[in-house]
Coordinates of N, CA and C and ligand atoms in Angstrom, one line a residue:
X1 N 110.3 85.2 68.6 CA 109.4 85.7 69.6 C 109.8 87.1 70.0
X2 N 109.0 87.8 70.7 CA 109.2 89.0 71.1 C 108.9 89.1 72.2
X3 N 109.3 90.5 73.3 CA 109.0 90.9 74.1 C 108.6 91.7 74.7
X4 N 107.2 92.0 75.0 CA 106.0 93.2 74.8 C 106.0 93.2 76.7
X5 N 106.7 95.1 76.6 CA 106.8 95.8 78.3 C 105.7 96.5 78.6
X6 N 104.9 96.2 79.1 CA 103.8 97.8 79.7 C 104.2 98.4 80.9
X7 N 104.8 99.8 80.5 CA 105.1 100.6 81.8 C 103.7 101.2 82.2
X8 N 103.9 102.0 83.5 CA 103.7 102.5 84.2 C 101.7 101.8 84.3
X9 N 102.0 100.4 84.7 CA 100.5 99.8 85.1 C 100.2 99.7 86.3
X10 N 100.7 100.3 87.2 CA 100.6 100.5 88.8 C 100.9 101.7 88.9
X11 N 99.9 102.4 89.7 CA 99.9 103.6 89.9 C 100.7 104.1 90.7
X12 N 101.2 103.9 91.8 CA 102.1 103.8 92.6 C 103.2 103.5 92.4
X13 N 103.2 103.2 91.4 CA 105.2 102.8 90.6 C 105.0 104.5 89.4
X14 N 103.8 104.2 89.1 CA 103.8 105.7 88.0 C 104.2 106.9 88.5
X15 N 104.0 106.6 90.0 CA 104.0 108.1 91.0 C 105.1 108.0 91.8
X16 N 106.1 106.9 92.1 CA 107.6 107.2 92.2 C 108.0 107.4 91.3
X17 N 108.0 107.5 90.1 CA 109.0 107.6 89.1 C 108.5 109.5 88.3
X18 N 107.3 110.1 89.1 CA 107.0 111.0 88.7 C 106.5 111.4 87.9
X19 N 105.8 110.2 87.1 CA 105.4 109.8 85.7 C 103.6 110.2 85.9
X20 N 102.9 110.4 84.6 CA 101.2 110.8 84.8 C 100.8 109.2 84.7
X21 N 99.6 109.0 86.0 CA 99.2 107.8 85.3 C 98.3 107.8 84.6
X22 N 99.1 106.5 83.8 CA 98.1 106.6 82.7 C 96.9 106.1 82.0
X23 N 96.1 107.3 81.1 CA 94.9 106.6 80.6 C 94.3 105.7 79.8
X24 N 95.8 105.1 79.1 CA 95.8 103.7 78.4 C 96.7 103.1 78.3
X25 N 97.3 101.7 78.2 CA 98.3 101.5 78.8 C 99.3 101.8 77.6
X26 N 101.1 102.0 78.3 CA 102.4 102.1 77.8 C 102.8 100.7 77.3
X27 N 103.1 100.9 76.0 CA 104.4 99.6 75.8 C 105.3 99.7 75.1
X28 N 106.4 98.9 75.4 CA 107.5 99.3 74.2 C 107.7 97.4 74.3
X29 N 109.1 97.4 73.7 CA 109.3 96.4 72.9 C 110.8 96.0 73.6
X30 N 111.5 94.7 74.1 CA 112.5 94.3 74.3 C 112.9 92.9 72.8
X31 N 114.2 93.2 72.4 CA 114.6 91.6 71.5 C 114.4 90.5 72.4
X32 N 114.7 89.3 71.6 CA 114.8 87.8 71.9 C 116.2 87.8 72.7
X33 N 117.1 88.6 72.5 CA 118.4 88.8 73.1 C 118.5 89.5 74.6
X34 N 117.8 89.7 74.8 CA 117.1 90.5 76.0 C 116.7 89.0 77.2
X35 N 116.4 87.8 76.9 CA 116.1 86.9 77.6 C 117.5 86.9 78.7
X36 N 116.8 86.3 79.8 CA 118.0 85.7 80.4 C 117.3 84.3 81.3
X37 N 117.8 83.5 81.1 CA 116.7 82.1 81.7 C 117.5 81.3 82.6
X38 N 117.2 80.1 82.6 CA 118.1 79.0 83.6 C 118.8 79.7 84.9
X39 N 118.2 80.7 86.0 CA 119.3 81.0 86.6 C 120.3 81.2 86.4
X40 N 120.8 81.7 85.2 CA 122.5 82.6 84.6 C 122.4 83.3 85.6
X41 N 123.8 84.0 85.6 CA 124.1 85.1 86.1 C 123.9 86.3 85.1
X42 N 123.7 87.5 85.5 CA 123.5 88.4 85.0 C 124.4 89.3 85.3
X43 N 125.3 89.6 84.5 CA 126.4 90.4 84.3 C 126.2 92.2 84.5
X44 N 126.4 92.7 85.5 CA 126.2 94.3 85.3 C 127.3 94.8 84.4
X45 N 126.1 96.2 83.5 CA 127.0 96.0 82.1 C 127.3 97.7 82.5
X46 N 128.2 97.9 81.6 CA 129.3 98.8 82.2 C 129.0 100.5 81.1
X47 N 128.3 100.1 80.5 CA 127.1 102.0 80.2 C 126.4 102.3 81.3
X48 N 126.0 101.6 82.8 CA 125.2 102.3 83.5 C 126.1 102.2 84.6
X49 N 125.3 103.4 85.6 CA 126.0 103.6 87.1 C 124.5 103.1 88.1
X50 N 123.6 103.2 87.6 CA 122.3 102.7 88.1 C 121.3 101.8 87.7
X51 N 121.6 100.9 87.9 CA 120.6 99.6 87.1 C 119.5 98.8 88.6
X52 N 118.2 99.6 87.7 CA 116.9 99.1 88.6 C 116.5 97.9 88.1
X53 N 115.7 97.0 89.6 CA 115.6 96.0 89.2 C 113.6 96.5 89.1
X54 N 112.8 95.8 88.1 CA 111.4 95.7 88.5 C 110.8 94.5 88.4
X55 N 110.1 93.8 89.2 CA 109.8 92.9 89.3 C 108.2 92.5 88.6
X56 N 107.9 91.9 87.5 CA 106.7 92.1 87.0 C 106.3 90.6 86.3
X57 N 105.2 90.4 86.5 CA 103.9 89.2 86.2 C 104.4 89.2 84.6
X58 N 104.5 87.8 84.4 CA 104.6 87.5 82.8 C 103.3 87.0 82.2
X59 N 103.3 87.0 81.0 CA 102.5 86.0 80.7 C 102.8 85.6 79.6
X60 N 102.5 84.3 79.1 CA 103.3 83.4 77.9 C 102.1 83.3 76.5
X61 N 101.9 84.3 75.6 CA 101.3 84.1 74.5 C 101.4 82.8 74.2
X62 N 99.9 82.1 73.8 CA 99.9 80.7 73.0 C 98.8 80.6 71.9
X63 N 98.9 81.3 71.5 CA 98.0 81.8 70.3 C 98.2 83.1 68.9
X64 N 98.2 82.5 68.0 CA 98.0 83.9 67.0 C 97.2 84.6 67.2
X65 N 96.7 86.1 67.2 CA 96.1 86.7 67.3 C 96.5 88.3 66.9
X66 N 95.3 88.9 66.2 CA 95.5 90.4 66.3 C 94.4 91.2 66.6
X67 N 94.0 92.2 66.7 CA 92.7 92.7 67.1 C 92.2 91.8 68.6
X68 N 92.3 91.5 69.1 CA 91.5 90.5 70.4 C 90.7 91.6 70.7
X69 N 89.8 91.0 70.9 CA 88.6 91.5 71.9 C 88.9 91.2 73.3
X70 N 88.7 92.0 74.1 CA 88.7 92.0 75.7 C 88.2 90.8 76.0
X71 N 86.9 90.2 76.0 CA 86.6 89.1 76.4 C 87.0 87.9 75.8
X72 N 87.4 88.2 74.5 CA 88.4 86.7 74.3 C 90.2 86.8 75.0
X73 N 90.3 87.5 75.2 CA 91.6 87.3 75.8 C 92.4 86.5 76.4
X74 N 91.9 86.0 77.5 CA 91.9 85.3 78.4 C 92.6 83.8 77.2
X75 N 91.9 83.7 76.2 CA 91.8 82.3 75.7 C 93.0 82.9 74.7
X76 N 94.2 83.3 75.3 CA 95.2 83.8 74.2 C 96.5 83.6 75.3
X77 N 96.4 82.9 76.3 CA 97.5 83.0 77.5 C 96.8 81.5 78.4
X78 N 97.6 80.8 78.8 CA 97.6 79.7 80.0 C 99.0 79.6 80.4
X79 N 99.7 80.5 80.4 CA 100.6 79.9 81.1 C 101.2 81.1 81.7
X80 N 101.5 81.5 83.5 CA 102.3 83.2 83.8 C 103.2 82.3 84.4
X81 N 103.8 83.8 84.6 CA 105.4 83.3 85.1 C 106.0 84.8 86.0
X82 N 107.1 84.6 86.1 CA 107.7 85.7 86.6 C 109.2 86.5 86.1
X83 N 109.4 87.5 85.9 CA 110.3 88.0 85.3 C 111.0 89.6 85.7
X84 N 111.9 89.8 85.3 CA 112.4 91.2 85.9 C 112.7 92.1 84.4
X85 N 112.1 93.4 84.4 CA 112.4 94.8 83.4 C 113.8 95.7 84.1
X86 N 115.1 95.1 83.7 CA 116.1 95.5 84.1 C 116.3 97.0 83.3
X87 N 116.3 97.7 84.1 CA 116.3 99.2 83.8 C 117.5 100.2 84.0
X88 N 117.9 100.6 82.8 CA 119.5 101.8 82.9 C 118.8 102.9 83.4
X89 N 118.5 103.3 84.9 CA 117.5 104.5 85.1 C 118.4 105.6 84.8
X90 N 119.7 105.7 84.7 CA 120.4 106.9 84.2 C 120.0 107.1 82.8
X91 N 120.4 106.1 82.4 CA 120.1 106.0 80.4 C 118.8 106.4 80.3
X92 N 117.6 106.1 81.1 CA 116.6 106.4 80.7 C 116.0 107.7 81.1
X93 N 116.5 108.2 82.3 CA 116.7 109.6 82.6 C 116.8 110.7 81.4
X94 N 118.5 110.1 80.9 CA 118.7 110.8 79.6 C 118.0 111.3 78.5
X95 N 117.2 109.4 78.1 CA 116.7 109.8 76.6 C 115.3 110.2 76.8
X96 N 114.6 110.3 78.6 CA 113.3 110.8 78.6 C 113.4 112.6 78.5
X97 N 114.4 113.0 79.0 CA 114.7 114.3 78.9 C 114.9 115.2 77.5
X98 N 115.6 113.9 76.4 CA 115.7 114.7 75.0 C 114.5 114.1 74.3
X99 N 113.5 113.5 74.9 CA 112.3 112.8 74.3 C 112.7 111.8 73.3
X100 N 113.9 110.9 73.9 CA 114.1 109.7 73.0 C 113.1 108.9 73.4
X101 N 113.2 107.8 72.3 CA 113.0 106.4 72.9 C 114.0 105.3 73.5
X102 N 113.3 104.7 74.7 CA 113.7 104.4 76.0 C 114.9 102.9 75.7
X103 N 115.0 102.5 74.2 CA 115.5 101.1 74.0 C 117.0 100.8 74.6
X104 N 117.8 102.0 74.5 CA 119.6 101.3 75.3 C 119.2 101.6 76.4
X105 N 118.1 102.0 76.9 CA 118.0 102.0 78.8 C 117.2 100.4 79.5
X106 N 116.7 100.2 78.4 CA 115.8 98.9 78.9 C 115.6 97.7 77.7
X107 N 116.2 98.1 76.7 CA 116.2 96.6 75.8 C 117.3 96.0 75.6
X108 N 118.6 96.3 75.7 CA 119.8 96.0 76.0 C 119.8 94.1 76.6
X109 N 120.9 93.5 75.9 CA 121.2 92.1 76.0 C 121.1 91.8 78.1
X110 N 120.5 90.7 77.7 CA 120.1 90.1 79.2 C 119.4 90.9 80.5
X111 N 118.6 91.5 79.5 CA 117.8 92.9 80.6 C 116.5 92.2 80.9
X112 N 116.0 91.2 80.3 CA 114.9 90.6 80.7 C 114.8 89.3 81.4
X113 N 115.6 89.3 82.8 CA 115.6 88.1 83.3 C 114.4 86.9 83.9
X114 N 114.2 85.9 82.8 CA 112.9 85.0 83.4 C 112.8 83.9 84.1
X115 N 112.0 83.8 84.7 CA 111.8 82.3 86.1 C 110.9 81.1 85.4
X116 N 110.4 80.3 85.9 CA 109.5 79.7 85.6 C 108.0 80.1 85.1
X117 N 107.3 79.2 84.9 CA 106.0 79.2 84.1 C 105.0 78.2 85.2
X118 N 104.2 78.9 85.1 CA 102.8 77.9 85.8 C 101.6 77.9 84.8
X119 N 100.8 76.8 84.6 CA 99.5 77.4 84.4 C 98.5 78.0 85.2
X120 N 98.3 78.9 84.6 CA 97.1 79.9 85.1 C 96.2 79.8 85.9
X121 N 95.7 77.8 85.7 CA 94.9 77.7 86.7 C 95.2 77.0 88.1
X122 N 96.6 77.1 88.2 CA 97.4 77.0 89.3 C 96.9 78.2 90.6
X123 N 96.8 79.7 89.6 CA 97.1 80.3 90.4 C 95.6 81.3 91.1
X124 N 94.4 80.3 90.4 CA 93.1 81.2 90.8 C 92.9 82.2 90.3
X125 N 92.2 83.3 91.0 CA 91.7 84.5 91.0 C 92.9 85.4 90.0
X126 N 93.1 85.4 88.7 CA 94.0 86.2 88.3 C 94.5 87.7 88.6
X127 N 93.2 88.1 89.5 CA 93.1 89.3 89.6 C 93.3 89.7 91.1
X128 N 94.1 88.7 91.6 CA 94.7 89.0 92.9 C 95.8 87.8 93.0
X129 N 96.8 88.2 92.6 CA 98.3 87.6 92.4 C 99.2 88.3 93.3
X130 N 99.6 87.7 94.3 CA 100.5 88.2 94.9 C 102.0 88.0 94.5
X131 N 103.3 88.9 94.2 CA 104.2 88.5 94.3 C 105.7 89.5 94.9
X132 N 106.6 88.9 94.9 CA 107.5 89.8 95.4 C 108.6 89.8 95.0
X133 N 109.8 90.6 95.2 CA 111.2 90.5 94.6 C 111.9 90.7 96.2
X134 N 112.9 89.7 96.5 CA 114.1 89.8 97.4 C 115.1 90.1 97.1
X135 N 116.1 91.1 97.6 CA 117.2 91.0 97.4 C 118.0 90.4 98.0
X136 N 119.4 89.4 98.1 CA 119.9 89.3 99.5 C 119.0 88.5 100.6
X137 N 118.1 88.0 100.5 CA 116.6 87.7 101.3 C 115.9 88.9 101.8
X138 N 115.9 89.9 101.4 CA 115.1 91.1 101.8 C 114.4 91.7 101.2
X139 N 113.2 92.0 101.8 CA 112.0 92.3 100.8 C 112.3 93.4 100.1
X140 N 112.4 94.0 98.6 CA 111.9 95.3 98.3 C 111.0 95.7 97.7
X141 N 110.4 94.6 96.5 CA 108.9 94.8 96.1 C 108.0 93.9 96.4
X142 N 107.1 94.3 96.6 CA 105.5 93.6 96.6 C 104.5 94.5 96.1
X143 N 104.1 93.2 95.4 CA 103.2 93.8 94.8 C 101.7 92.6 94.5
X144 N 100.6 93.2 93.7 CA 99.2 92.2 93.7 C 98.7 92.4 92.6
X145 N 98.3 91.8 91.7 CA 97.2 91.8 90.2 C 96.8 92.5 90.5
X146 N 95.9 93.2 91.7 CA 94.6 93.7 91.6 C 94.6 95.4 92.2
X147 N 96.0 95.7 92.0 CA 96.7 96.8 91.9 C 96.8 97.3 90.0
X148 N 96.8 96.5 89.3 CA 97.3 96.6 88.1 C 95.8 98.0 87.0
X149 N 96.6 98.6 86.5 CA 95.9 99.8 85.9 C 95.0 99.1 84.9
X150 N 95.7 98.1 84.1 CA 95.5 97.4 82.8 C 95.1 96.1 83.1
X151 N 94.0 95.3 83.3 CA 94.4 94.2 83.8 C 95.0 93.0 82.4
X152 N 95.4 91.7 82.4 CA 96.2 90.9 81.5 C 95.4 90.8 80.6
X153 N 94.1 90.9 80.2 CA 92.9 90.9 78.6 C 92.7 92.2 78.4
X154 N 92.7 93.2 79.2 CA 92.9 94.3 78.9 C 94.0 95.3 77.7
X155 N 95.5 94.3 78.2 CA 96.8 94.7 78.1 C 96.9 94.2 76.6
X156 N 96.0 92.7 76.0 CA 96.5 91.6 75.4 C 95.5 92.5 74.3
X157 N 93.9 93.0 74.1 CA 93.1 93.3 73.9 C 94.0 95.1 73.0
X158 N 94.6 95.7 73.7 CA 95.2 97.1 73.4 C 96.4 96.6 72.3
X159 N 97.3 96.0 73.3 CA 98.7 95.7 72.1 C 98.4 95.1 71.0
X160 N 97.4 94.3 70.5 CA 96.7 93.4 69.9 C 96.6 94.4 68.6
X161 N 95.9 95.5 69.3 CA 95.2 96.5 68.4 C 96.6 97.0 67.2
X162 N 97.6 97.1 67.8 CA 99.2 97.7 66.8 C 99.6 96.4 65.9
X163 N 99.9 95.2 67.4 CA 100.8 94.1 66.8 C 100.2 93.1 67.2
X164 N 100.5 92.6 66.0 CA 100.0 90.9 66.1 C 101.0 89.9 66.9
X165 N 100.4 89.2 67.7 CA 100.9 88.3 68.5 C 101.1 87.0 68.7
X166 N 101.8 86.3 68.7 CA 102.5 85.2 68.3 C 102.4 84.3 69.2
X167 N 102.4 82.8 68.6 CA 102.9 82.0 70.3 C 104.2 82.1 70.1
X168 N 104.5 82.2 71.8 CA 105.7 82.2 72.4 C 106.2 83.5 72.7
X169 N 105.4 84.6 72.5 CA 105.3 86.1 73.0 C 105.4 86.5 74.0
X170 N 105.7 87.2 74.8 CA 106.1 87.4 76.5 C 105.5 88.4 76.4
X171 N 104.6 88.7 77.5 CA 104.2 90.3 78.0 C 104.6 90.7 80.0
X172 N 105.3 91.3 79.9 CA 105.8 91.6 81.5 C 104.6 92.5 81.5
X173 N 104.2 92.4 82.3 CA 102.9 93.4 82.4 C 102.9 94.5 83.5
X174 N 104.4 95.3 84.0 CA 104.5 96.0 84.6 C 104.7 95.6 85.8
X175 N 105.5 96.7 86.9 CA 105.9 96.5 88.2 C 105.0 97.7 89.3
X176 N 104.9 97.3 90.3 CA 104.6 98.0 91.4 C 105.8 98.6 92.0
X177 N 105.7 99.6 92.7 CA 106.4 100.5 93.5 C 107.2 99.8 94.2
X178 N 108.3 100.3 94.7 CA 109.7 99.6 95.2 C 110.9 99.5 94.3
X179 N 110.8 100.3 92.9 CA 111.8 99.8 92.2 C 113.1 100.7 93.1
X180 N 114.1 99.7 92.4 CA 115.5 100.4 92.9 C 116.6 100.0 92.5
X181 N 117.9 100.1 93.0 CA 119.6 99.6 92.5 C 119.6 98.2 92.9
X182 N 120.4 97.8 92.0 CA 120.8 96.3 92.3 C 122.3 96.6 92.0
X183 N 123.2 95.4 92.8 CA 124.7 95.9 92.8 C 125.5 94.4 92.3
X184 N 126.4 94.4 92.0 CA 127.3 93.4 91.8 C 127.5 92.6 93.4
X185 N 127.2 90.7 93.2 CA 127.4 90.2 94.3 C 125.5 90.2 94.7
X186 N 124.8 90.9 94.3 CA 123.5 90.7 95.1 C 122.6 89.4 94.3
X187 N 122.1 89.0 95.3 CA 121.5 87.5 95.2 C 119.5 87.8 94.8
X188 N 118.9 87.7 93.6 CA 118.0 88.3 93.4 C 116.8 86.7 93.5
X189 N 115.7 87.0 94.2 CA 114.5 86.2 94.0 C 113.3 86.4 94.1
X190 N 112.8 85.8 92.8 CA 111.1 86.3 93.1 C 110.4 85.5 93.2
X191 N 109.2 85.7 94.0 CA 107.9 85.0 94.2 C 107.0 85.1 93.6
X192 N 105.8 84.0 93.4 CA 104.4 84.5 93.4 C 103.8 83.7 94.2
X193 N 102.8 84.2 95.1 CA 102.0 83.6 95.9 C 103.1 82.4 97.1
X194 N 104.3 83.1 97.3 CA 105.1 82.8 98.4 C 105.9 81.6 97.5
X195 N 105.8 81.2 96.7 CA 106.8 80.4 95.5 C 107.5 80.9 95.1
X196 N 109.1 80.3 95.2 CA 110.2 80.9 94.2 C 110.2 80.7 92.8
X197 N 110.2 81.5 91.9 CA 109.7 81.5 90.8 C 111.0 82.0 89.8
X198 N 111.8 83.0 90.6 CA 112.8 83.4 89.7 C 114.6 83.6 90.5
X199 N 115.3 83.0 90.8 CA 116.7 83.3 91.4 C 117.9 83.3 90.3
X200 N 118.6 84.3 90.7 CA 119.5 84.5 90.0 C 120.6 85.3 91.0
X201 N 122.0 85.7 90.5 CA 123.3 86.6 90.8 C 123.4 87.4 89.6
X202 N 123.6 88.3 90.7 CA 124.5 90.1 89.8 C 125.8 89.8 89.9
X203 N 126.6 89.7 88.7 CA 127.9 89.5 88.9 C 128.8 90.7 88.2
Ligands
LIG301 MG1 108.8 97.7 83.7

């Protein structure tokens, strides 16, 4: 399986990070090694001085597909979930400056921390998803589907167009505004729609 990132799908996360938003969506690519599941702990790894947490909507490919059309989309995913794009914002600082590509800043072993799965039609209106990340019990992100640049047949419909997709394919579909530092010792959980969906330690 793979792990398909779309940055900058909230405009408001595009515009703290000083970024153009944009007019179709971003993606890059995280390994299978990048997972981190069952509430593990997640080890802060020792190439960064700054590691952001973003908090972003999954969705679980269950279907082969390439080329999708926007209106079949939908029938290519039943099952979201919740997950974190653990980010070396120094590393990525770096290689955006010499115009690298972003992979030792954000594809790096256990950078993609995941929660559980619901089906889809657990959660209604897909296009107003509320969810949040706590740190410690304290709010730092929130965020709503219906903020999103790209919406999830949109996102499935574009990447489709490059790479063909698999069941069992993860797409993080991007974070809203609030990203920031997480530290050794901090206690991380996310929501959707007031459910804990994802807990884990920074150790
Ligand atoms: Mg992200």
């Amino acid at each position: 399986m793979k792990i398909i990132c779309i940055g900058r799908n909230y405009a408001e996360h595009a515009k703290e990070m000083k970024s153009e938003v944009p007019t179709e969506p971003v993606f890059f690519m995280k390994p299978d090694t990048a997972l981190l599941k069952d509430s593990e702990p997640f080890y802060y790894p020792d190439f960064t001085k700054d590691l952001h947490h973003e908090i972003e909507i999954v969705i679980k490919i269950n279907k082969v597909g390439k080329h999708i059309e926007e209106q079949f989309a939908h029938k290519y995913y039943d099952e979201i979930g919740l997950g974190i794009d653990f980010t070396a914002r120094d590393l990525q600082a770096q290689c955006k400056a010499k115009g690298l590509p972003w992979e030792k800043a954000k594809a790096f072993d256990a950078s993609a921390p995941l929660g559980k799965f619901v089906s889809k039609s657990q959660l209604g209106n897909l296009s107003d998803i509320g969810f949040e990340l706590k740190i410690n019990g304290e709010s730092r992100q929130v965020g709503n589907t219906k903020d999103l640049l790209f919406s999830f047949d949109k996102v499935i419909a574009y990447v489709s167009k490059f790479v063909t997709l698999k069941v069992g394919d993860l797409i993080y579909t991007g974070t809203p505004e609030g990203v920031g530092p997480v530290n050794i010792g901090d206690k991380l959980q996310g929501y959707i729609k007031g459910d804990l969906f994802l807990e884990f330690e920074v150790k």
